[in-house]
Amino acid sequence: MQKFIAAAAGLAGLLLSGAAMAGKDLDAIKARGSLNCGVGIGTAGFMLADSQGKWKGLSVDVCRAVAAALFGDAEKVRYVPLTSQQRFTAVQSGEVDMVMGNATYTLTRDTALGLDFTGVFYYDGQSFLVPKKLGVKSAKELNGATVCVAPGTTTELNLADYFRANKMTFKPVVIEKVDEIRAAFFAGRCDVYTTDASSLAATRAANVPPPRTFDDFLILPEIISKEPLGPVVRHGDNQFADIVRWALFAMLEAEEYGIDSKNVDEMLKSDNPAIKRILGVTPGMGKALGVDEKWVYNIVKQVGNYGESFDRNIGKDSALKIDRGLNNLWTKGGLQYAPPIR
Ligand SMILES: N[C@@H](CCC(=O)N[C@@H](CS)C(=O)NCC(=O)O)C(=O)O
């Protein structure tokens, strides 16, 4: 009997500490009053600090959306630049609360690394950037090439698989910091730079050292992998993970319902029941998520919907001019599909 009581008390203790653990990260973030968001070193359109040190980009906007949901203020974020090699350790150790650093959602990262991916903010794929004067039109012509690549990435593994599958060899030039990879590539230390196509588009649009220009370089047509890029949190605090997950969904749901940063105040008067729920005019969603009922209003007002962020940072209104493609809403032939806010 005594044994049984002790076991039951032990179990209750475990359950209790489990419950307390579940909110540990969120409690710490709330107590701190700001979100520590890991980003890359600097990639135009996705995550780049301007001359005033203000971080901007599509990835940055997801950090801002989470802060808007948590604090009603998209500015309450401290950005921590991390290399591909550092980013997962930084989230594991608690140095950052989440990572928005072009991290591909894979099984091993989602499980063995003790992390959780909360969605896909950008459907990407790996490609190759070459100088036009290399005279290569297809990745199949890269046999024997020297290839610049970052360590600790899916890129490294895909590269080896692709060359092996096509019976080609390559010489890797492995460099950790993205600005140093770009410098090495532009200095001719490698023939090819391989990473996610989005990052190559950013490099080509923003980093070519003069006198050479955008037109002196080419992104080869082959996309050799799936790179679904997602927000990353530590495994173990489900409520914080939910907030990160739904902050991105809210940006997508707002776009789907035509709610944007310019019309969101008008939309508060809408009698569409879905819009009323999304914007918290009909309360309940905020309470369920553990945030203010105006969480989506704050995201859309301060950050914009997904399409606005895409167009402004990497799409038609940016230097990158990336096509919506797979990142269009499902209603427009793309893959971006948010579960309903209800
Ligand atoms: N999506 C790939 C590659 C991601 C990656 O972080 N690549 C680096 C090196 S090319 C990068 O783009 N960094 C951008 C930055 O630091 O601004 C992965 O998750 O492994």
Short mmCIF file of C-alpha atoms in Angstrom, two decimals, residues 3-342:
data_model
loop_
_atom_site.label_atom_id
_atom_site.label_comp_id
_atom_site.label_asym_id
_atom_site.label_seq_id
_atom_site.Cartn_x
_atom_site.Cartn_y
_atom_site.Cartn_z
CA LYS A 3 4.61 1.56 -2.12
CA PHE A 4 1.50 2.32 -4.11
CA ILE A 5 1.06 5.71 -2.42
CA ALA A 6 4.69 6.58 -3.04
CA ALA A 7 4.36 5.61 -6.69
CA ALA A 8 1.17 7.63 -7.05
CA ALA A 9 2.80 10.65 -5.42
CA GLY A 10 5.78 10.24 -7.71
CA LEU A 11 3.52 10.13 -10.74
CA ALA A 12 1.56 13.18 -9.59
CA GLY A 13 4.87 14.98 -9.07
CA LEU A 14 5.97 14.06 -12.56
CA LEU A 15 2.69 15.23 -14.06
CA LEU A 16 2.87 18.47 -12.11
CA SER A 17 6.42 19.22 -13.11
CA GLY A 18 5.42 18.28 -16.66
CA ALA A 19 2.65 20.86 -16.56
CA ALA A 20 4.97 23.50 -15.14
CA MET A 21 7.64 22.64 -17.72
CA ALA A 22 5.12 23.03 -20.51
CA GLY A 23 4.91 26.78 -20.00
CA LYS A 24 8.51 27.42 -18.94
CA ASP A 25 9.70 29.05 -22.15
CA LEU A 26 6.58 31.15 -22.54
CA ASP A 27 6.78 32.28 -18.90
CA ALA A 28 10.38 33.34 -19.38
CA ILE A 29 9.58 35.27 -22.58
CA LYS A 30 6.68 37.06 -20.90
CA ALA A 31 8.78 37.91 -17.84
CA ARG A 32 11.54 39.27 -20.10
CA GLY A 33 9.05 41.32 -22.11
CA SER A 34 10.65 40.56 -25.45
CA LEU A 35 11.27 37.68 -27.83
CA ASN A 36 14.77 36.45 -28.66
CA CYS A 37 14.60 35.49 -32.30
CA GLY A 38 17.52 33.78 -34.02
CA VAL A 39 18.03 34.86 -37.62
CA GLY A 40 20.76 34.46 -40.25
CA ILE A 41 23.86 36.58 -40.63
CA GLY A 42 22.29 38.62 -43.40
CA THR A 43 20.25 37.72 -46.45
CA ALA A 44 18.44 40.43 -48.39
CA GLY A 45 14.68 40.12 -48.32
CA PHE A 46 14.64 37.51 -45.58
CA MET A 47 16.72 38.79 -42.66
CA LEU A 48 18.99 41.77 -42.97
CA ALA A 49 19.88 44.62 -40.62
CA ASP A 50 19.81 48.04 -42.32
CA SER A 51 22.29 50.85 -41.66
CA GLN A 52 20.34 51.79 -38.50
CA GLY A 53 20.55 48.20 -37.27
CA LYS A 54 16.85 47.60 -37.93
CA TRP A 55 16.18 44.02 -39.04
CA LYS A 56 13.90 43.54 -42.04
CA GLY A 57 12.60 40.72 -44.18
CA LEU A 58 10.06 37.96 -44.55
CA SER A 59 11.71 35.82 -41.85
CA VAL A 60 12.01 38.84 -39.57
CA ASP A 61 8.28 39.51 -40.10
CA VAL A 62 7.45 36.11 -38.62
CA CYS A 63 9.45 37.03 -35.47
CA ARG A 64 7.55 40.34 -35.43
CA ALA A 65 4.20 38.56 -35.82
CA VAL A 66 4.98 36.36 -32.81
CA ALA A 67 5.88 39.46 -30.76
CA ALA A 68 2.68 41.20 -31.91
CA ALA A 69 0.64 38.17 -30.76
CA LEU A 70 2.49 37.95 -27.43
CA PHE A 71 2.94 41.59 -26.50
CA GLY A 72 0.71 43.55 -28.89
CA ASP A 73 3.96 45.08 -30.15
CA ALA A 74 5.90 43.76 -33.14
CA GLU A 75 8.98 45.71 -32.06
CA LYS A 76 9.52 43.66 -28.91
CA VAL A 77 12.11 41.40 -30.51
CA ARG A 78 15.84 41.04 -29.99
CA TYR A 79 17.46 39.58 -33.11
CA VAL A 80 20.37 37.21 -32.71
CA PRO A 81 22.35 36.57 -35.90
CA LEU A 82 23.44 32.93 -36.13
CA THR A 83 25.28 30.83 -38.70
CA SER A 84 23.76 27.60 -39.98
CA GLN A 85 26.17 25.77 -37.68
CA GLN A 86 25.08 27.70 -34.55
CA ARG A 87 21.33 28.08 -34.97
CA PHE A 88 20.02 24.78 -33.54
CA THR A 89 22.38 24.78 -30.55
CA ALA A 90 21.27 28.33 -29.81
CA VAL A 91 17.62 27.28 -29.58
CA GLN A 92 18.44 24.07 -27.68
CA SER A 93 20.43 25.97 -25.06
CA GLY A 94 17.83 28.71 -24.62
CA GLU A 95 20.06 31.45 -26.06
CA VAL A 96 17.13 32.19 -28.38
CA ASP A 97 13.43 31.35 -28.08
CA MET A 98 12.99 30.54 -31.74
CA VAL A 99 14.92 30.47 -35.00
CA MET A 100 13.77 32.06 -38.24
CA GLY A 101 16.96 31.34 -40.14
CA ASN A 102 16.01 29.55 -43.36
CA ALA A 103 15.89 26.23 -41.53
CA THR A 104 14.60 23.29 -43.52
CA TYR A 105 12.00 21.17 -41.75
CA THR A 106 13.34 17.58 -41.67
CA LEU A 107 12.57 14.50 -39.61
CA THR A 108 15.87 14.38 -37.72
CA ARG A 109 15.78 18.07 -36.79
CA ASP A 110 12.17 17.78 -35.62
CA THR A 111 12.95 14.72 -33.47
CA ALA A 112 16.54 13.86 -32.55
CA LEU A 113 17.63 17.49 -32.15
CA GLY A 114 14.90 18.18 -29.59
CA LEU A 115 13.31 20.86 -31.73
CA ASP A 116 9.86 21.51 -33.13
CA PHE A 117 9.05 22.99 -36.51
CA THR A 118 5.78 24.86 -36.35
CA GLY A 119 5.01 25.23 -40.06
CA VAL A 120 6.45 26.32 -43.38
CA PHE A 121 6.87 30.03 -44.04
CA TYR A 122 8.57 29.48 -47.40
CA TYR A 123 8.60 26.45 -49.71
CA ASP A 124 12.09 26.42 -51.14
CA GLY A 125 14.46 24.07 -52.98
CA GLN A 126 18.20 23.84 -53.49
CA SER A 127 19.82 25.20 -56.62
CA PHE A 128 23.16 26.41 -58.01
CA LEU A 129 24.49 29.90 -58.74
CA VAL A 130 27.23 30.21 -61.39
CA PRO A 131 28.99 33.04 -63.20
CA LYS A 132 27.71 33.14 -66.79
CA LYS A 133 31.29 33.06 -68.01
CA LEU A 134 31.57 29.50 -66.68
CA GLY A 135 29.47 28.64 -69.75
CA VAL A 136 27.28 26.14 -67.91
CA LYS A 137 23.50 25.96 -68.51
CA SER A 138 22.57 22.93 -66.44
CA ALA A 139 23.64 21.35 -63.14
CA LYS A 140 24.36 18.17 -65.13
CA GLU A 141 27.40 19.98 -66.60
CA LEU A 142 29.04 20.56 -63.20
CA ASN A 143 31.24 17.45 -63.13
CA GLY A 144 34.54 18.25 -61.38
CA ALA A 145 33.41 21.69 -60.17
CA THR A 146 34.51 23.33 -56.92
CA VAL A 147 31.39 24.11 -54.92
CA CYS A 148 30.98 26.64 -52.08
CA VAL A 149 28.64 25.33 -49.39
CA ALA A 150 27.80 25.98 -45.73
CA PRO A 151 28.30 23.32 -43.04
CA GLY A 152 25.49 22.01 -40.84
CA THR A 153 23.00 22.35 -43.67
CA THR A 154 20.75 20.07 -45.67
CA THR A 155 22.56 21.70 -48.62
CA GLU A 156 25.76 19.79 -47.90
CA LEU A 157 23.98 16.43 -47.87
CA ASN A 158 21.85 17.10 -50.96
CA LEU A 159 24.93 18.22 -52.86
CA ALA A 160 26.72 14.93 -52.20
CA ASP A 161 23.59 12.91 -53.06
CA TYR A 162 23.00 14.81 -56.29
CA PHE A 163 26.54 14.48 -57.60
CA ARG A 164 26.69 10.80 -56.66
CA ALA A 165 23.33 10.08 -58.30
CA ASN A 166 24.51 11.78 -61.49
CA LYS A 167 27.93 10.05 -61.39
CA MET A 168 29.77 13.35 -61.08
CA THR A 169 32.47 14.49 -58.68
CA PHE A 170 32.95 17.86 -56.99
CA LYS A 171 35.34 19.58 -54.61
CA PRO A 172 33.56 21.17 -51.65
CA VAL A 173 34.72 24.51 -50.26
CA VAL A 174 33.03 24.53 -46.86
CA ILE A 175 32.62 27.96 -45.21
CA GLU A 176 30.48 28.71 -42.18
CA LYS A 177 29.57 32.40 -42.52
CA VAL A 178 27.29 33.27 -45.40
CA ASP A 179 29.05 36.59 -46.13
CA GLU A 180 32.36 34.73 -46.36
CA ILE A 181 30.83 32.11 -48.67
CA ARG A 182 29.58 34.86 -50.96
CA ALA A 183 32.98 36.60 -50.89
CA ALA A 184 34.72 33.31 -51.73
CA PHE A 185 32.35 32.66 -54.62
CA PHE A 186 32.67 36.16 -56.06
CA ALA A 187 36.47 35.95 -55.71
CA GLY A 188 36.44 32.78 -57.81
CA ARG A 189 37.49 30.40 -55.03
CA CYS A 190 34.70 28.13 -56.20
CA ASP A 191 32.92 27.70 -59.55
CA VAL A 192 29.50 27.28 -58.01
CA TYR A 193 27.61 28.44 -54.92
CA THR A 194 24.87 26.12 -53.77
CA THR A 195 22.12 26.78 -51.22
CA ASP A 196 18.36 27.37 -51.17
CA ALA A 197 17.18 29.05 -54.39
CA SER A 198 15.71 31.93 -52.35
CA SER A 199 19.09 32.67 -50.84
CA LEU A 200 20.75 32.49 -54.25
CA ALA A 201 18.18 34.97 -55.60
CA ALA A 202 19.01 37.28 -52.68
CA THR A 203 22.76 36.92 -53.28
CA ARG A 204 22.36 37.64 -56.98
CA ALA A 205 20.10 40.66 -56.37
CA ALA A 206 21.99 42.22 -53.45
CA ASN A 207 25.56 40.98 -53.13
CA VAL A 208 27.29 41.04 -56.53
CA PRO A 209 30.38 43.23 -56.14
CA PRO A 210 30.70 45.91 -58.85
CA PRO A 211 31.67 46.21 -61.63
CA ARG A 212 29.93 42.87 -62.16
CA THR A 213 26.14 42.89 -61.97
CA PHE A 214 23.12 40.62 -61.55
CA ASP A 215 23.32 39.76 -65.26
CA ASP A 216 26.80 38.27 -64.96
CA PHE A 217 25.35 35.39 -62.91
CA LEU A 218 22.86 32.64 -63.49
CA ILE A 219 20.79 30.37 -61.22
CA LEU A 220 20.73 26.97 -62.89
CA PRO A 221 17.26 25.57 -63.64
CA GLU A 222 17.53 22.39 -61.55
CA ILE A 223 15.91 22.36 -58.11
CA ILE A 224 17.54 19.32 -56.50
CA SER A 225 15.67 19.09 -53.19
CA LYS A 226 12.69 20.08 -51.10
CA GLU A 227 13.54 22.80 -48.57
CA PRO A 228 10.42 23.67 -46.62
CA LEU A 229 11.67 26.50 -44.40
CA GLY A 230 10.00 26.78 -41.03
CA PRO A 231 10.10 28.50 -37.66
CA VAL A 232 11.93 26.40 -35.05
CA VAL A 233 11.29 26.25 -31.30
CA ARG A 234 12.61 23.97 -28.55
CA HIS A 235 10.63 20.83 -27.99
CA GLY A 236 8.69 20.92 -24.72
CA ASP A 237 6.67 24.11 -24.47
CA ASN A 238 3.55 23.37 -26.45
CA GLN A 239 1.84 26.64 -25.70
CA PHE A 240 4.72 28.73 -27.01
CA ALA A 241 4.94 26.45 -30.06
CA ASP A 242 1.21 27.00 -30.63
CA ILE A 243 1.65 30.78 -30.56
CA VAL A 244 4.49 30.62 -33.09
CA ARG A 245 2.48 28.22 -35.27
CA TRP A 246 -0.67 30.35 -35.23
CA ALA A 247 1.13 33.67 -35.71
CA LEU A 248 2.21 32.44 -39.16
CA PHE A 249 -1.21 30.91 -39.85
CA ALA A 250 -2.79 34.25 -38.92
CA MET A 251 -0.69 36.02 -41.58
CA LEU A 252 -1.90 33.47 -44.15
CA GLU A 253 -5.51 33.45 -42.98
CA ALA A 254 -5.59 37.26 -43.14
CA GLU A 255 -4.39 37.18 -46.74
CA GLU A 256 -6.99 34.57 -47.63
CA TYR A 257 -9.78 36.73 -46.17
CA GLY A 258 -8.46 39.90 -47.83
CA ILE A 259 -7.51 41.52 -44.52
CA ASP A 260 -4.41 43.70 -44.84
CA SER A 261 -2.58 46.38 -42.88
CA LYS A 262 -4.46 49.14 -44.74
CA ASN A 263 -8.01 47.84 -44.41
CA VAL A 264 -7.83 46.05 -41.06
CA ASP A 265 -9.65 48.85 -39.19
CA GLU A 266 -12.48 48.76 -41.75
CA MET A 267 -12.55 44.96 -41.47
CA LEU A 268 -13.34 45.27 -37.76
CA LYS A 269 -16.82 46.33 -38.95
CA SER A 270 -17.26 43.33 -41.26
CA ASP A 271 -20.23 41.09 -40.58
CA ASN A 272 -18.52 38.02 -42.01
CA PRO A 273 -18.47 35.66 -38.99
CA ALA A 274 -15.04 34.25 -39.96
CA ILE A 275 -13.51 37.74 -40.12
CA LYS A 276 -15.14 38.66 -36.81
CA ARG A 277 -13.56 35.61 -35.19
CA ILE A 278 -10.16 36.18 -36.78
CA LEU A 279 -10.00 39.81 -35.66
CA GLY A 280 -11.32 39.07 -32.17
CA VAL A 281 -14.54 41.06 -32.67
CA THR A 282 -16.16 37.78 -31.68
CA PRO A 283 -13.94 36.76 -28.76
CA GLY A 284 -12.60 33.28 -28.06
CA MET A 285 -9.61 32.62 -30.31
CA GLY A 286 -7.22 34.75 -28.27
CA LYS A 287 -8.35 33.14 -25.04
CA ALA A 288 -7.85 29.67 -26.53
CA LEU A 289 -4.31 30.54 -27.62
CA GLY A 290 -3.51 32.36 -24.37
CA VAL A 291 -3.00 35.78 -25.96
CA ASP A 292 -4.97 39.00 -26.34
CA GLU A 293 -8.14 38.78 -28.45
CA LYS A 294 -6.62 41.44 -30.75
CA TRP A 295 -3.65 39.20 -31.58
CA VAL A 296 -4.46 38.89 -35.30
CA TYR A 297 -5.46 42.55 -35.52
CA ASN A 298 -2.06 43.46 -34.06
CA ILE A 299 -0.18 41.14 -36.42
CA VAL A 300 -1.94 42.45 -39.52
CA LYS A 301 -1.87 46.11 -38.48
CA GLN A 302 1.82 46.11 -37.55
CA VAL A 303 3.35 43.43 -39.78
CA GLY A 304 0.83 42.88 -42.59
CA ASN A 305 -0.61 39.69 -44.01
CA TYR A 306 1.64 37.05 -45.59
CA GLY A 307 1.17 38.37 -49.12
CA GLU A 308 2.01 41.94 -48.08
CA SER A 309 5.19 40.77 -46.37
CA PHE A 310 6.11 38.57 -49.34
CA ASP A 311 5.57 41.34 -51.93
CA ARG A 312 7.38 43.99 -49.87
CA ASN A 313 10.40 41.90 -48.91
CA ILE A 314 11.05 39.35 -51.64
CA GLY A 315 8.27 39.66 -54.23
CA LYS A 316 7.15 42.15 -56.83
CA ASP A 317 7.84 45.28 -54.75
CA SER A 318 11.36 44.19 -53.78
CA ALA A 319 14.72 43.92 -55.51
CA LEU A 320 14.47 40.12 -55.48
CA LYS A 321 11.22 39.85 -57.50
CA ILE A 322 10.68 36.23 -56.49
CA ASP A 323 7.53 34.72 -57.96
CA ARG A 324 4.87 33.58 -55.46
CA GLY A 325 5.00 30.10 -57.09
CA LEU A 326 4.60 27.38 -54.45
CA ASN A 327 4.22 30.12 -51.84
CA ASN A 328 0.98 31.34 -53.28
CA LEU A 329 -2.15 30.63 -51.26
CA TRP A 330 -3.84 27.31 -51.97
CA THR A 331 -6.76 29.32 -53.41
CA LYS A 332 -4.36 30.63 -56.07
CA GLY A 333 -2.61 27.41 -57.01
CA GLY A 334 0.08 27.43 -54.33
CA LEU A 335 0.79 25.36 -51.22
CA GLN A 336 0.24 27.96 -48.51
CA TYR A 337 -2.77 26.73 -46.59
CA ALA A 338 -3.61 27.77 -43.03
CA PRO A 339 -6.00 25.68 -40.95
CA PRO A 340 -9.05 27.68 -39.96
CA ILE A 341 -9.00 30.07 -37.03
CA ARG A 342 -12.10 28.78 -35.25
#
